[in-house]
Amino acid sequence: MDINKPKILIIDDEETICDACSQVFIKDGYLVEISLEGTSGLEKIDNFKPDIVLVDLKMPGISGMEVLEKIAEKDRNIVLIVITGYASIESAVESMKRGAFDFLAKPFTPDELRIITRRALEKRRASLEAERLKREKERMRQNFISLVSHELRTPLVAVMQYLEVLGGGISGEVSKEQSKIINRMKIRLNELLKLIDRWLKLSRIEELKLKEGFQDFSLSSVIGEAIDLVKPLAYERNVNLKVKSIANNIIINGDKEMIKEIFTNLINNSIKYNREGGSVMVESREHEDFWVIDVSDTGIGIPEQEIAHIGEEFYRVKREGNAAGSGLGLAIVKKILDVHNGKLEIKSKLNQGSTFSVYLPKVKIAKGKEGLRGLGEGNK
Ligand code: ADP
């Protein structure tokens, strides 16, 4: 927007109103265009690129309401002011619903016009600034992702390869003590690489959604695959992993690998933060428009005041002898659920256990296609 010369378009079939308004605006240093009906007014939007549009609600031809809607579709940042000759609450509310910022009831004074226009311009500046900041943030995010993946990850992978060469004795004999040190270096480096990979995954979830295209798939097989991945840990920690009645008619629309990631993370945590001989239960239920999968454990639980923070990036509950981790697992779970229009609910009692409930929206079936996806009750 040209700060010195804001642009205002007036769409009103009453020529006297257009003239009166444009005189005020020109005097105040604005650029003004006029249209005496909606269609030509809409045509002016692309070329003139107004900051503010004043629209009369009652015009012959295309209605003011329709004009409002069409402008809002074209550019959400154009601030719309409605001119109405019949200042009813209903028409004002209706026009706000369709994107108007405020309204002027005829007859209005030049000062009323000025006050509303100034406020509209402030609004316009604020939304343009917000948009600029959003773009800037996105650009910085993209830069940071490529910095982390290229400048940080790549050299670490190279160091890892050198360590493999050293440890394998390819570049000369290695003593037992040296070999121990090399192995420790490899373990720490692996943790660092895992952390970077998790962070990259977190940063790319939204991009993935746009790229991959979501599909319908059965949830029970995905949960089965997640369980296969975490079974060795359950065995190692002596935790009893139980799966109860995951209905096989649960169809989810989304990215299979991302959804699998949710359950590997949650079940992994429920084992990691469990006690010796404890158990984990995975089961499904329905709640309104959602399928819900509860992952419950008999573990160490989470202090009540910390539950609200769980899932923030890098947030870890402070406790003695904390298991290794990055504090990114649940942030990834939450972000994946976000892009699938789902949510995570956490209930926990300290020293008794926790339940992490995953809500995923049911797939809406087009009318007449019921049964195509095998949704019959008999499949349970
Ligand atoms: P990480 O496990 O790598 O620390 P997460 O994001 O997976 O990171 O978890 C964040 C924190 O939430 C953990 O540090 C842990 O204290 C707590 N937490 C997660 N799952 C459970 C659970 N099932 N029982 C108790 N605490 C949990």
JSON list of N, CA and C in Angstrom, two decimals, residues 219 223 227 242-247 250 263 267 280-286 291-297 355-358:
[
{"chain": "A", "resi": 219, "resn": "LEU", "atom": "N", "xyz": [-7.10, -48.39, 9.99]},
{"chain": "A", "resi": 219, "resn": "LEU", "atom": "CA", "xyz": [-6.22, -48.04, 11.11]},
{"chain": "A", "resi": 219, "resn": "LEU", "atom": "C", "xyz": [-5.65, -49.27, 11.81]},
{"chain": "A", "resi": 223, "resn": "ILE", "atom": "N", "xyz": [-1.83, -49.73, 13.28]},
{"chain": "A", "resi": 223, "resn": "ILE", "atom": "CA", "xyz": [-1.50, -49.91, 14.71]},
{"chain": "A", "resi": 223, "resn": "ILE", "atom": "C", "xyz": [-0.72, -51.21, 14.88]},
{"chain": "A", "resi": 227, "resn": "ILE", "atom": "N", "xyz": [2.91, -51.58, 16.60]},
{"chain": "A", "resi": 227, "resn": "ILE", "atom": "CA", "xyz": [3.17, -52.48, 17.73]},
{"chain": "A", "resi": 227, "resn": "ILE", "atom": "C", "xyz": [4.36, -53.40, 17.44]},
{"chain": "A", "resi": 242, "resn": "LYS", "atom": "N", "xyz": [-0.64, -55.04, 25.60]},
{"chain": "A", "resi": 242, "resn": "LYS", "atom": "CA", "xyz": [-1.93, -55.67, 25.25]},
{"chain": "A", "resi": 242, "resn": "LYS", "atom": "C", "xyz": [-2.71, -54.80, 24.25]},
{"chain": "A", "resi": 243, "resn": "VAL", "atom": "N", "xyz": [-3.30, -55.46, 23.28]},
{"chain": "A", "resi": 243, "resn": "VAL", "atom": "CA", "xyz": [-4.14, -54.72, 22.34]},
{"chain": "A", "resi": 243, "resn": "VAL", "atom": "C", "xyz": [-5.54, -55.28, 22.44]},
{"chain": "A", "resi": 244, "resn": "LYS", "atom": "N", "xyz": [-6.51, -54.38, 22.68]},
{"chain": "A", "resi": 244, "resn": "LYS", "atom": "CA", "xyz": [-7.87, -54.87, 22.86]},
{"chain": "A", "resi": 244, "resn": "LYS", "atom": "C", "xyz": [-8.78, -54.26, 21.79]},
{"chain": "A", "resi": 245, "resn": "SER", "atom": "N", "xyz": [-9.47, -55.11, 21.14]},
{"chain": "A", "resi": 245, "resn": "SER", "atom": "CA", "xyz": [-10.55, -54.71, 20.22]},
{"chain": "A", "resi": 245, "resn": "SER", "atom": "C", "xyz": [-10.29, -53.41, 19.42]},
{"chain": "A", "resi": 246, "resn": "ILE", "atom": "N", "xyz": [-9.28, -53.42, 18.57]},
{"chain": "A", "resi": 246, "resn": "ILE", "atom": "CA", "xyz": [-9.17, -52.31, 17.62]},
{"chain": "A", "resi": 246, "resn": "ILE", "atom": "C", "xyz": [-10.11, -52.67, 16.47]},
{"chain": "A", "resi": 247, "resn": "ALA", "atom": "N", "xyz": [-11.24, -51.99, 16.42]},
{"chain": "A", "resi": 247, "resn": "ALA", "atom": "CA", "xyz": [-12.24, -52.35, 15.42]},
{"chain": "A", "resi": 247, "resn": "ALA", "atom": "C", "xyz": [-11.61, -52.29, 14.02]},
{"chain": "A", "resi": 250, "resn": "ILE", "atom": "N", "xyz": [-12.28, -49.30, 11.18]},
{"chain": "A", "resi": 250, "resn": "ILE", "atom": "CA", "xyz": [-11.88, -47.90, 11.32]},
{"chain": "A", "resi": 250, "resn": "ILE", "atom": "C", "xyz": [-11.09, -47.46, 10.10]},
{"chain": "A", "resi": 263, "resn": "PHE", "atom": "N", "xyz": [1.46, -43.64, 16.69]},
{"chain": "A", "resi": 263, "resn": "PHE", "atom": "CA", "xyz": [1.32, -44.77, 17.62]},
{"chain": "A", "resi": 263, "resn": "PHE", "atom": "C", "xyz": [2.67, -45.33, 18.06]},
{"chain": "A", "resi": 267, "resn": "ILE", "atom": "N", "xyz": [3.15, -45.49, 22.05]},
{"chain": "A", "resi": 267, "resn": "ILE", "atom": "CA", "xyz": [3.33, -46.80, 22.71]},
{"chain": "A", "resi": 267, "resn": "ILE", "atom": "C", "xyz": [4.76, -46.90, 23.23]},
{"chain": "A", "resi": 280, "resn": "VAL", "atom": "N", "xyz": [0.74, -52.09, 29.21]},
{"chain": "A", "resi": 280, "resn": "VAL", "atom": "CA", "xyz": [0.27, -51.06, 28.28]},
{"chain": "A", "resi": 280, "resn": "VAL", "atom": "C", "xyz": [-0.96, -51.63, 27.57]},
{"chain": "A", "resi": 281, "resn": "MET", "atom": "N", "xyz": [-1.99, -50.82, 27.46]},
{"chain": "A", "resi": 281, "resn": "MET", "atom": "CA", "xyz": [-3.20, -51.29, 26.77]},
{"chain": "A", "resi": 281, "resn": "MET", "atom": "C", "xyz": [-3.54, -50.34, 25.63]},
{"chain": "A", "resi": 282, "resn": "VAL", "atom": "N", "xyz": [-3.80, -50.91, 24.44]},
{"chain": "A", "resi": 282, "resn": "VAL", "atom": "CA", "xyz": [-4.21, -50.09, 23.30]},
{"chain": "A", "resi": 282, "resn": "VAL", "atom": "C", "xyz": [-5.63, -50.52, 22.92]},
{"chain": "A", "resi": 283, "resn": "GLU", "atom": "N", "xyz": [-6.58, -49.59, 22.91]},
{"chain": "A", "resi": 283, "resn": "GLU", "atom": "CA", "xyz": [-7.95, -49.97, 22.52]},
{"chain": "A", "resi": 283, "resn": "GLU", "atom": "C", "xyz": [-8.66, -48.82, 21.81]},
{"chain": "A", "resi": 284, "resn": "SER", "atom": "N", "xyz": [-9.74, -49.17, 21.09]},
{"chain": "A", "resi": 284, "resn": "SER", "atom": "CA", "xyz": [-10.43, -48.14, 20.31]},
{"chain": "A", "resi": 284, "resn": "SER", "atom": "C", "xyz": [-11.85, -47.93, 20.81]},
{"chain": "A", "resi": 285, "resn": "ARG", "atom": "N", "xyz": [-12.37, -46.75, 20.55]},
{"chain": "A", "resi": 285, "resn": "ARG", "atom": "CA", "xyz": [-13.77, -46.45, 20.84]},
{"chain": "A", "resi": 285, "resn": "ARG", "atom": "C", "xyz": [-14.23, -45.34, 19.89]},
{"chain": "A", "resi": 286, "resn": "GLU", "atom": "N", "xyz": [-15.53, -45.01, 19.98]},
{"chain": "A", "resi": 286, "resn": "GLU", "atom": "CA", "xyz": [-16.03, -43.92, 19.13]},
{"chain": "A", "resi": 286, "resn": "GLU", "atom": "C", "xyz": [-16.44, -42.76, 20.00]},
{"chain": "A", "resi": 291, "resn": "TRP", "atom": "N", "xyz": [-12.94, -41.24, 15.75]},
{"chain": "A", "resi": 291, "resn": "TRP", "atom": "CA", "xyz": [-12.48, -42.52, 16.28]},
{"chain": "A", "resi": 291, "resn": "TRP", "atom": "C", "xyz": [-11.45, -42.16, 17.34]},
{"chain": "A", "resi": 292, "resn": "VAL", "atom": "N", "xyz": [-11.49, -42.89, 18.46]},
{"chain": "A", "resi": 292, "resn": "VAL", "atom": "CA", "xyz": [-10.54, -42.59, 19.53]},
{"chain": "A", "resi": 292, "resn": "VAL", "atom": "C", "xyz": [-9.73, -43.84, 19.85]},
{"chain": "A", "resi": 293, "resn": "ILE", "atom": "N", "xyz": [-8.43, -43.68, 19.88]},
{"chain": "A", "resi": 293, "resn": "ILE", "atom": "CA", "xyz": [-7.57, -44.80, 20.27]},
{"chain": "A", "resi": 293, "resn": "ILE", "atom": "C", "xyz": [-6.90, -44.39, 21.59]},
{"chain": "A", "resi": 294, "resn": "ASP", "atom": "N", "xyz": [-7.15, -45.19, 22.63]},
{"chain": "A", "resi": 294, "resn": "ASP", "atom": "CA", "xyz": [-6.54, -44.91, 23.94]},
{"chain": "A", "resi": 294, "resn": "ASP", "atom": "C", "xyz": [-5.30, -45.76, 24.12]},
{"chain": "A", "resi": 295, "resn": "VAL", "atom": "N", "xyz": [-4.20, -45.11, 24.47]},
{"chain": "A", "resi": 295, "resn": "VAL", "atom": "CA", "xyz": [-2.98, -45.84, 24.82]},
{"chain": "A", "resi": 295, "resn": "VAL", "atom": "C", "xyz": [-2.76, -45.60, 26.31]},
{"chain": "A", "resi": 296, "resn": "SER", "atom": "N", "xyz": [-3.04, -46.63, 27.12]},
{"chain": "A", "resi": 296, "resn": "SER", "atom": "CA", "xyz": [-2.96, -46.46, 28.59]},
{"chain": "A", "resi": 296, "resn": "SER", "atom": "C", "xyz": [-1.80, -47.26, 29.14]},
{"chain": "A", "resi": 297, "resn": "ASP", "atom": "N", "xyz": [-1.17, -46.70, 30.17]},
{"chain": "A", "resi": 297, "resn": "ASP", "atom": "CA", "xyz": [-0.08, -47.44, 30.80]},
{"chain": "A", "resi": 297, "resn": "ASP", "atom": "C", "xyz": [-0.19, -47.39, 32.32]},
{"chain": "A", "resi": 355, "resn": "THR", "atom": "N", "xyz": [-3.09, -42.06, 30.30]},
{"chain": "A", "resi": 355, "resn": "THR", "atom": "CA", "xyz": [-3.80, -42.47, 29.09]},
{"chain": "A", "resi": 355, "resn": "THR", "atom": "C", "xyz": [-3.66, -41.35, 28.07]},
{"chain": "A", "resi": 356, "resn": "PHE", "atom": "N", "xyz": [-3.11, -41.69, 26.92]},
{"chain": "A", "resi": 356, "resn": "PHE", "atom": "CA", "xyz": [-3.01, -40.75, 25.81]},
{"chain": "A", "resi": 356, "resn": "PHE", "atom": "C", "xyz": [-4.08, -41.15, 24.80]},
{"chain": "A", "resi": 357, "resn": "SER", "atom": "N", "xyz": [-5.06, -40.26, 24.57]},
{"chain": "A", "resi": 357, "resn": "SER", "atom": "CA", "xyz": [-6.16, -40.58, 23.65]},
{"chain": "A", "resi": 357, "resn": "SER", "atom": "C", "xyz": [-5.99, -39.83, 22.34]},
{"chain": "A", "resi": 358, "resn": "VAL", "atom": "N", "xyz": [-5.94, -40.60, 21.27]},
{"chain": "A", "resi": 358, "resn": "VAL", "atom": "CA", "xyz": [-5.77, -40.02, 19.93]},
{"chain": "A", "resi": 358, "resn": "VAL", "atom": "C", "xyz": [-7.15, -39.91, 19.27]}
]
